[in-house]
CSV table of C-alpha atoms in Angstrom, one decimal:
chain,number,residue,atom,x,y,z
A,1,MET,CA,10.4,26.7,-5.0
A,2,GLN,CA,9.8,29.5,-2.5
A,3,LEU,CA,6.5,31.2,-1.9
A,4,ARG,CA,6.5,34.5,-0.2
A,5,VAL,CA,3.2,36.1,1.0
A,6,ALA,CA,2.7,39.2,3.1
A,7,PRO,CA,1.4,38.4,6.6
A,8,PRO,CA,-2.4,38.3,6.8
A,9,ALA,CA,-2.6,40.4,10.0
A,10,HIS,CA,-5.7,42.4,9.3
A,11,HIS,CA,-7.1,40.7,6.3
A,12,PRO,CA,-8.9,37.4,7.0
A,13,GLY,CA,-9.8,37.0,3.4
A,14,ARG,CA,-6.1,37.0,2.6
A,15,ARG,CA,-5.5,34.2,5.1
A,16,VAL,CA,-8.1,32.0,3.3
A,17,PHE,CA,-6.4,32.8,-0.1
A,18,VAL,CA,-2.9,32.0,1.3
A,19,TRP,CA,-4.1,28.6,2.7
A,20,GLY,CA,-5.8,27.7,-0.5
A,21,LEU,CA,-2.7,28.7,-2.6
A,22,CYS,CA,-0.5,26.6,-0.2
A,23,ALA,CA,-2.8,23.6,-0.5
A,24,LEU,CA,-2.9,23.9,-4.3
A,25,LEU,CA,0.9,24.2,-4.7
A,26,ALA,CA,2.3,22.2,-1.8
A,27,GLY,CA,-0.4,20.2,-0.1
A,28,CYS,CA,-0.3,22.1,3.3
A,29,ASP,CA,-2.7,20.8,5.9
A,30,GLY,CA,-1.0,21.9,9.2
A,31,SER,CA,1.3,18.8,9.4
A,32,GLY,CA,4.0,20.2,7.1
A,33,PRO,CA,4.1,20.9,3.4
A,34,TRP,CA,3.7,17.3,2.4
A,35,GLY,CA,0.8,16.4,4.7
A,36,ALA,CA,-2.1,16.3,2.2
A,37,GLU,CA,-0.9,13.5,0.0
A,38,ARG,CA,-3.9,11.4,-0.7
A,39,SER,CA,-4.9,8.4,1.4
A,40,HIS,CA,-6.5,5.4,-0.2
A,41,THR,CA,-8.9,2.7,1.0
A,42,VAL,CA,-7.8,-0.6,-0.5
A,43,SER,CA,-9.8,-3.8,-0.6
A,44,ALA,CA,-8.3,-7.3,-1.1
A,45,VAL,CA,-10.6,-10.1,-2.4
A,46,ILE,CA,-9.4,-13.7,-2.7
A,47,GLU,CA,-11.2,-15.9,-5.2
A,48,ARG,CA,-10.8,-19.7,-5.4
A,49,ALA,CA,-8.9,-19.6,-2.1
A,50,PRO,CA,-7.0,-22.9,-1.5
A,51,GLY,CA,-8.1,-22.8,2.2
A,52,PRO,CA,-8.5,-20.5,5.2
A,53,PHE,CA,-5.9,-17.8,5.9
A,54,GLY,CA,-5.4,-17.5,9.6
A,55,GLN,CA,-2.6,-15.0,9.4
A,56,VAL,CA,-3.4,-11.8,7.6
A,57,SER,CA,-1.4,-8.5,7.7
A,58,TRP,CA,-1.1,-5.3,5.8
A,59,HIS,CA,1.8,-2.9,5.5
A,60,ALA,CA,2.7,0.4,3.8
A,61,ASP,CA,6.3,1.3,2.9
A,62,TYR,CA,7.6,4.9,2.8
A,63,ARG,CA,10.9,6.5,1.8
A,64,ALA,CA,12.2,9.8,3.3
A,65,GLU,CA,13.2,12.5,0.9
A,66,ASP,CA,14.2,16.2,1.2
A,67,CYS,CA,15.2,16.1,4.9
A,68,PRO,CA,16.3,19.5,6.1
A,69,ALA,CA,19.8,19.9,7.7
A,70,GLY,CA,19.7,19.0,11.3
A,71,ALA,CA,16.8,16.5,11.0
A,72,PRO,CA,17.4,13.5,13.2
A,73,SER,CA,18.8,10.4,11.4
A,74,GLY,CA,16.9,7.2,11.5
A,75,GLY,CA,17.1,5.6,8.1
A,76,GLY,CA,15.4,6.6,4.9
A,77,GLU,CA,12.8,3.9,4.8
A,78,LEU,CA,9.9,3.0,7.0
A,79,SER,CA,7.5,0.1,7.0
A,80,VAL,CA,4.2,0.7,8.9
A,81,ALA,CA,1.8,-2.0,9.9
A,82,LEU,CA,-1.8,-1.0,9.0
A,83,PRO,CA,-5.0,-2.0,10.8
A,84,LEU,CA,-7.4,-4.0,8.6
A,85,THR,CA,-11.0,-5.0,8.7
A,86,HIS,CA,-12.4,-8.4,7.7
A,87,GLN,CA,-15.4,-7.8,5.5
A,88,GLY,CA,-16.4,-11.4,5.6
A,89,GLY,CA,-15.3,-14.4,3.6
A,90,HIS,CA,-12.0,-13.7,1.9
A,91,HIS,CA,-12.5,-9.9,1.7
A,92,TYR,CA,-10.4,-7.5,3.7
A,93,GLU,CA,-9.9,-3.7,3.7
A,94,THR,CA,-7.5,-1.1,5.0
A,95,THR,CA,-6.7,2.6,4.6
A,96,VAL,CA,-3.2,3.5,3.4
A,97,PRO,CA,-2.2,7.0,4.6
A,98,GLY,CA,-0.5,9.2,2.0
A,99,HIS,CA,2.3,9.8,4.6
A,100,PRO,CA,3.2,8.2,7.9
A,101,ALA,CA,3.0,9.8,11.3
A,102,VAL,CA,6.7,9.5,12.2
A,103,GLY,CA,7.5,12.1,14.9
A,104,THR,CA,11.0,12.5,16.5
A,105,GLY,CA,11.7,15.3,14.1
A,106,GLN,CA,11.5,13.1,11.0
A,107,ASP,CA,8.2,14.7,10.2
A,108,ARG,CA,10.3,17.6,8.8
A,109,CYS,CA,11.2,15.2,6.0
A,110,ARG,CA,9.1,14.5,3.0
A,111,TRP,CA,7.9,10.9,3.3
A,112,ARG,CA,6.9,9.4,-0.1
A,113,LEU,CA,4.7,6.3,-0.2
A,114,VAL,CA,6.4,3.6,-2.2
A,115,SER,CA,4.0,0.6,-1.9
A,116,THR,CA,1.5,-1.2,0.1
A,117,SER,CA,1.1,-5.0,0.5
A,118,ALA,CA,-1.4,-7.4,2.0
A,119,ARG,CA,0.1,-10.8,3.2
A,120,PHE,CA,-1.8,-14.0,3.7
A,121,ALA,CA,-0.7,-17.3,5.2
A,122,ALA,CA,-2.6,-20.4,6.4
A,123,THR,CA,-1.0,-20.0,9.9
A,124,ALA,CA,1.8,-18.2,11.6
A,125,ALA,CA,3.9,-21.4,11.5
A,126,GLU,CA,7.4,-21.2,10.2
A,127,GLY,CA,7.6,-22.5,6.7
A,128,ASP,CA,4.0,-21.6,5.7
A,129,GLU,CA,3.8,-19.9,2.4
A,130,VAL,CA,3.1,-16.2,2.5
A,131,PHE,CA,1.0,-15.0,-0.4
A,132,GLU,CA,1.8,-11.3,-0.9
A,133,ALA,CA,-0.3,-8.9,-3.0
A,134,ARG,CA,1.5,-5.5,-3.6
A,135,LEU,CA,0.4,-2.2,-5.1
A,136,THR,CA,2.9,0.5,-6.0
A,137,ALA,CA,2.2,4.1,-5.3
A,138,GLY,CA,1.5,4.6,-9.0
A,139,GLN,CA,-1.1,1.8,-9.0
A,140,LEU,CA,-2.8,3.3,-6.0
A,141,ALA,CA,-3.0,6.7,-7.7
A,142,ARG,CA,-4.5,5.1,-10.8
A,143,GLU,CA,-7.3,3.6,-8.7
A,144,LYS,CA,-7.8,0.6,-11.0
A,145,PRO,CA,-8.2,-3.0,-9.7
A,146,VAL,CA,-5.1,-5.1,-9.9
A,147,VAL,CA,-5.5,-8.9,-10.2
A,148,LEU,CA,-2.7,-11.2,-9.2
A,149,TYR,CA,-2.5,-15.0,-9.8
A,150,TYR,CA,-1.0,-17.6,-7.4
A,151,TRP,CA,-0.4,-21.3,-7.6
A,152,ARG,CA,-2.5,-23.3,-5.1
A,153,GLY,CA,0.2,-26.0,-4.9
A,154,THR,CA,2.3,-24.2,-2.2
A,155,TYR,CA,-0.6,-23.9,0.2
A,156,PRO,CA,-0.2,-24.2,3.2
A,157,ARG,CA,3.5,-24.9,2.6
A,158,MET,CA,5.7,-26.8,0.2
A,159,PRO,CA,7.9,-29.3,2.1
A,160,GLY,CA,11.6,-28.6,1.6
A,161,ALA,CA,11.1,-25.3,-0.1
A,162,ILE,CA,13.6,-22.6,0.6
A,163,ILE,CA,11.4,-19.7,-0.7
A,164,THR,CA,8.3,-19.2,1.4
A,165,ARG,CA,6.9,-16.1,-0.3
A,166,SER,CA,4.8,-15.8,-3.4
A,167,LEU,CA,4.4,-12.4,-4.9
A,168,GLY,CA,1.8,-13.3,-7.5
A,169,GLU,CA,1.8,-12.8,-11.2
A,170,PRO,CA,-0.3,-10.2,-13.1
A,171,ASP,CA,-0.4,-12.5,-16.2
A,172,ARG,CA,-1.8,-16.0,-15.7
A,173,GLN,CA,-0.1,-17.2,-18.9
A,174,VAL,CA,3.2,-17.2,-16.9
A,175,PHE,CA,2.1,-20.5,-15.4
A,176,ARG,CA,2.5,-23.7,-17.3
A,177,PRO,CA,-0.6,-25.1,-19.0
A,178,GLU,CA,-0.9,-27.9,-16.4
A,179,PHE,CA,-1.1,-25.3,-13.6
A,180,GLN,CA,-3.8,-23.2,-15.2
A,181,ASN,CA,-6.6,-24.9,-13.3
A,182,GLN,CA,-4.7,-24.7,-10.0
A,183,LEU,CA,-4.6,-21.0,-9.6
A,184,PHE,CA,-6.3,-18.5,-7.2
A,185,THR,CA,-6.5,-14.8,-7.4
A,186,ILE,CA,-6.1,-11.8,-5.1
A,187,THR,CA,-7.7,-8.6,-6.4
A,188,LEU,CA,-6.6,-5.3,-4.9
A,189,THR,CA,-8.9,-2.4,-5.6
A,190,PRO,CA,-7.8,1.1,-4.4
A,191,ARG,CA,-10.0,4.1,-4.1
A,192,ALA,CA,-9.6,7.6,-2.6
A,193,ALA,CA,-10.3,7.6,1.1
A,194,ARG,CA,-13.1,9.8,2.3
């Protein structure tokens, strides 16, 4: 879609109208036509934690789309580590940008947020189970809490296990009856960032 507007040389009112129209149709904010995609603050709260989590990280994953001819190559996917704040106990928060600051010419591409994930482990030791809680871009946009269930039996690690990552289950009934009392939850709650 192309939008053609006469230059606003002597009409400041027209400049405001053009900016408003651009923001409405394409999300312009001075950092390219995709710059105003909404950012979200996400909280992660762990209930019935099996123990302390000494290793906590948060990431956002993006995919490049609609790159113009001549844009530098560098892969179509990007994972960005996000700063997080510890709110006390087993409560953490971060802000997930609607688009990454990529530079090197790739800012001419449209970067689409795919997902964000919080990762928790007892320590950074190899073999420790990583409990990952993920939200898709669609779940972020809905701004509804997402509860994921995890089995406590693999904390801090399961000796001899090959898989060391648990992605959680949205339905606790997936777990066998004998495991129902051995579960903990991670609740992710997104809201529009201010």
